[in-house]
Amino acid sequence: MFRSFNLKTFTMSFLLLITILIGGIILARPFDDSQRATIDVDRNAQVIVDLSIEINAPQETVWRIQTGIDQWPTWQKNVSQARLSGPITVGSTFQWETHGLSIVSTIREVDPLRRIVWGGPAQGIEGVHVWTITPTLEGVVVHTTESWDGPPVAADPDGMRAALTSSLEAWLADLKTTAEAGTSAL
């Protein structure tokens, strides 16, 4: 009996030790981007536009231009004014005007050099805008997805989709031109 008790104690101790070690390994493993909680566009919105462009410029350059909100009017034809209130961080807001529409957006997520999400209401339209910047051998791929919902969108979803698509295509083209021109463009 003494021997079996020791064997049971040893077995239980050994299993406990293995469990602790495995748990420690799992908890100690490096953080992986796939584990990061991310904010997405409204996948139930009436309009969702999803576009990408390849840009032959360093990721840092593209990020600096895209997040240099106060400078947007200097390189985007369709943005007449933009002003960031605070740093590029979750909760900061910025006011901007595009196509005569005044917008106040709130930054909802920031993953420096890789991803920024903002959104907010503008004249009855609730928008969420996700930008990702992914390095490639030649530069980056910039991917943008934006959702629009609300009464104005419900009244003309096809027209709103066309307007948003045109606006984002222009934004991506302007970003590409500016980034590929280098620092002399700003």
CSV table of C-alpha atoms in Angstrom, one decimal:
chain,number,residue,atom,x,y,z
A,1,MET,CA,0.0,0.0,0.0
A,2,PHE,CA,2.8,2.4,0.8
A,3,ARG,CA,4.4,1.7,-2.6
A,4,SER,CA,1.2,2.2,-4.5
A,5,PHE,CA,0.5,5.4,-2.6
A,6,ASN,CA,3.9,6.8,-3.6
A,7,LEU,CA,3.3,5.8,-7.2
A,8,LYS,CA,0.0,7.5,-7.2
A,9,THR,CA,1.5,10.6,-5.6
A,10,PHE,CA,4.4,10.5,-8.1
A,11,THR,CA,2.0,10.1,-11.0
A,12,MET,CA,-0.2,13.0,-9.9
A,13,SER,CA,2.7,15.2,-9.2
A,14,PHE,CA,4.3,14.4,-12.5
A,15,LEU,CA,1.0,15.2,-14.4
A,16,LEU,CA,0.6,18.4,-12.4
A,17,LEU,CA,4.2,19.4,-13.3
A,18,ILE,CA,3.5,18.6,-17.0
A,19,THR,CA,0.3,20.7,-16.9
A,20,ILE,CA,2.1,23.6,-15.4
A,21,LEU,CA,5.0,23.4,-17.9
A,22,ILE,CA,2.6,23.2,-20.9
A,23,GLY,CA,0.6,26.1,-19.5
A,24,GLY,CA,3.7,28.1,-19.0
A,25,ILE,CA,4.9,27.4,-22.5
A,26,ILE,CA,1.5,28.4,-24.0
A,27,LEU,CA,1.4,31.6,-21.9
A,28,ALA,CA,5.0,32.5,-22.6
A,29,ARG,CA,4.9,32.1,-26.4
A,30,PRO,CA,5.4,35.3,-28.4
A,31,PHE,CA,2.3,37.4,-29.3
A,32,ASP,CA,1.1,36.7,-32.8
A,33,ASP,CA,-0.8,39.2,-35.0
A,34,SER,CA,-3.5,36.6,-35.6
A,35,GLN,CA,-4.3,36.9,-31.9
A,36,ARG,CA,-4.8,40.6,-32.0
A,37,ALA,CA,-8.4,41.8,-31.6
A,38,THR,CA,-9.3,43.9,-34.6
A,39,ILE,CA,-12.2,46.2,-35.4
A,40,ASP,CA,-13.9,45.5,-38.7
A,41,VAL,CA,-16.3,47.5,-40.9
A,42,ASP,CA,-20.0,46.9,-40.4
A,43,ARG,CA,-20.5,43.7,-42.4
A,44,ASN,CA,-24.3,44.2,-42.2
A,45,ALA,CA,-24.1,47.7,-43.8
A,46,GLN,CA,-25.9,48.4,-47.0
A,47,VAL,CA,-22.7,49.5,-48.8
A,48,ILE,CA,-19.2,48.0,-48.4
A,49,VAL,CA,-16.4,48.9,-50.7
A,50,ASP,CA,-13.2,46.9,-50.6
A,51,LEU,CA,-10.1,48.0,-52.7
A,52,SER,CA,-6.3,47.6,-52.8
A,53,ILE,CA,-3.4,49.1,-54.5
A,54,GLU,CA,0.3,48.3,-54.8
A,55,ILE,CA,2.6,51.2,-53.9
A,56,ASN,CA,6.4,51.1,-54.6
A,57,ALA,CA,7.4,53.0,-51.4
A,58,PRO,CA,8.6,52.0,-47.9
A,59,GLN,CA,5.9,51.1,-45.4
A,60,GLU,CA,7.1,53.9,-43.1
A,61,THR,CA,6.6,56.4,-45.9
A,62,VAL,CA,3.1,55.2,-46.7
A,63,TRP,CA,2.1,55.2,-43.0
A,64,ARG,CA,3.5,58.7,-42.4
A,65,ILE,CA,1.5,60.1,-45.4
A,66,GLN,CA,-1.7,58.2,-44.6
A,67,THR,CA,-1.7,59.2,-40.9
A,68,GLY,CA,-0.5,62.7,-41.4
A,69,ILE,CA,-4.1,63.9,-41.3
A,70,ASP,CA,-3.4,67.6,-41.1
A,71,GLN,CA,-1.5,67.2,-44.5
A,72,TRP,CA,-4.2,65.4,-46.4
A,73,PRO,CA,-5.4,68.5,-48.3
A,74,THR,CA,-1.8,68.9,-49.7
A,75,TRP,CA,-1.9,65.6,-51.5
A,76,GLN,CA,-5.6,64.6,-51.9
A,77,LYS,CA,-7.6,66.4,-54.5
A,78,ASN,CA,-10.9,65.7,-52.8
A,79,VAL,CA,-10.0,66.7,-49.2
A,80,SER,CA,-10.3,70.4,-48.7
A,81,GLN,CA,-9.5,70.5,-45.0
A,82,ALA,CA,-8.4,68.2,-42.2
A,83,ARG,CA,-7.4,68.7,-38.6
A,84,LEU,CA,-6.4,66.1,-36.1
A,85,SER,CA,-7.2,66.7,-32.4
A,86,GLY,CA,-4.5,64.9,-30.5
A,87,PRO,CA,-2.1,62.1,-31.5
A,88,ILE,CA,-2.7,59.1,-33.7
A,89,THR,CA,-4.2,57.0,-31.0
A,90,VAL,CA,-7.5,55.3,-30.2
A,91,GLY,CA,-10.1,57.9,-29.2
A,92,SER,CA,-8.5,60.8,-31.0
A,93,THR,CA,-10.8,62.6,-33.4
A,94,PHE,CA,-10.3,64.5,-36.6
A,95,GLN,CA,-12.4,66.9,-38.6
A,96,TRP,CA,-12.2,66.9,-42.3
A,97,GLU,CA,-14.1,67.9,-45.4
A,98,THR,CA,-14.4,65.9,-48.6
A,99,HIS,CA,-16.7,66.7,-51.5
A,100,GLY,CA,-18.3,69.4,-49.5
A,101,LEU,CA,-19.2,67.0,-46.7
A,102,SER,CA,-18.0,67.9,-43.2
A,103,ILE,CA,-17.0,64.8,-41.2
A,104,VAL,CA,-15.8,64.1,-37.6
A,105,SER,CA,-14.1,60.8,-37.4
A,106,THR,CA,-12.9,58.9,-34.3
A,107,ILE,CA,-9.8,56.7,-34.4
A,108,ARG,CA,-10.9,53.3,-33.2
A,109,GLU,CA,-7.8,51.2,-33.7
A,110,VAL,CA,-4.1,51.8,-34.4
A,111,ASP,CA,-1.5,49.2,-35.1
A,112,PRO,CA,1.5,51.4,-36.1
A,113,LEU,CA,2.8,51.0,-39.6
A,114,ARG,CA,0.2,48.3,-40.3
A,115,ARG,CA,-3.4,49.2,-39.6
A,116,ILE,CA,-5.7,52.1,-38.7
A,117,VAL,CA,-9.4,52.2,-38.3
A,118,TRP,CA,-11.7,55.2,-37.9
A,119,GLY,CA,-15.3,56.0,-38.2
A,120,GLY,CA,-18.3,58.1,-37.3
A,121,PRO,CA,-21.5,59.7,-38.5
A,122,ALA,CA,-21.8,62.3,-41.3
A,123,GLN,CA,-25.2,63.6,-42.4
A,124,GLY,CA,-27.0,60.4,-41.5
A,125,ILE,CA,-24.4,58.1,-42.8
A,126,GLU,CA,-22.5,55.9,-40.3
A,127,GLY,CA,-19.1,54.9,-41.7
A,128,VAL,CA,-16.3,52.6,-40.6
A,129,HIS,CA,-13.1,52.8,-42.5
A,130,VAL,CA,-10.3,50.2,-42.2
A,131,TRP,CA,-6.8,50.7,-43.7
A,132,THR,CA,-4.1,48.0,-43.8
A,133,ILE,CA,-0.5,48.4,-45.1
A,134,THR,CA,1.2,45.1,-45.9
A,135,PRO,CA,4.9,45.0,-46.9
A,136,THR,CA,5.9,43.4,-50.2
A,137,LEU,CA,9.2,42.9,-52.0
A,138,GLU,CA,8.7,46.1,-54.0
A,139,GLY,CA,6.9,48.2,-51.4
A,140,VAL,CA,3.5,47.7,-49.9
A,141,VAL,CA,-0.1,46.8,-50.6
A,142,VAL,CA,-2.6,49.2,-49.2
A,143,HIS,CA,-6.0,47.7,-48.6
A,144,THR,CA,-9.0,49.7,-47.7
A,145,THR,CA,-12.5,48.6,-46.7
A,146,GLU,CA,-15.2,51.0,-45.8
A,147,SER,CA,-18.9,50.5,-44.8
A,148,TRP,CA,-21.7,52.9,-45.0
A,149,ASP,CA,-25.1,52.6,-43.5
A,150,GLY,CA,-28.0,54.8,-42.5
A,151,PRO,CA,-31.1,56.4,-44.1
A,152,PRO,CA,-29.3,58.2,-47.0
A,153,VAL,CA,-27.6,55.0,-47.9
A,154,ALA,CA,-30.9,53.1,-47.8
A,155,ALA,CA,-32.4,55.7,-50.1
A,156,ASP,CA,-29.8,55.1,-52.9
A,157,PRO,CA,-27.5,52.2,-52.2
A,158,ASP,CA,-26.2,51.9,-55.8
A,159,GLY,CA,-25.5,55.6,-56.0
A,160,MET,CA,-23.8,55.6,-52.6
A,161,ARG,CA,-21.7,52.6,-53.5
A,162,ALA,CA,-20.6,54.3,-56.8
A,163,ALA,CA,-19.7,57.5,-54.9
A,164,LEU,CA,-17.7,55.7,-52.2
A,165,THR,CA,-15.9,53.5,-54.8
A,166,SER,CA,-14.9,56.6,-56.8
A,167,SER,CA,-13.8,58.4,-53.7
A,168,LEU,CA,-11.6,55.5,-52.4
A,169,GLU,CA,-10.1,54.9,-55.9
A,170,ALA,CA,-9.1,58.6,-56.0
A,171,TRP,CA,-7.7,58.4,-52.4
A,172,LEU,CA,-5.6,55.3,-53.2
A,173,ALA,CA,-4.3,56.8,-56.5
A,174,ASP,CA,-3.3,60.1,-54.7
A,175,LEU,CA,-1.7,58.1,-51.9
A,176,LYS,CA,0.3,56.0,-54.5
A,177,THR,CA,1.4,59.1,-56.4
A,178,THR,CA,2.5,60.9,-53.2
A,179,ALA,CA,4.3,58.0,-51.6
A,180,GLU,CA,6.1,57.0,-54.8
A,181,ALA,CA,7.2,60.6,-55.2
A,182,GLY,CA,9.0,60.3,-51.9
A,183,THR,CA,9.5,62.9,-49.2
A,184,SER,CA,9.7,65.8,-51.7
A,185,ALA,CA,5.9,65.5,-52.2
A,186,LEU,CA,5.1,66.8,-48.7
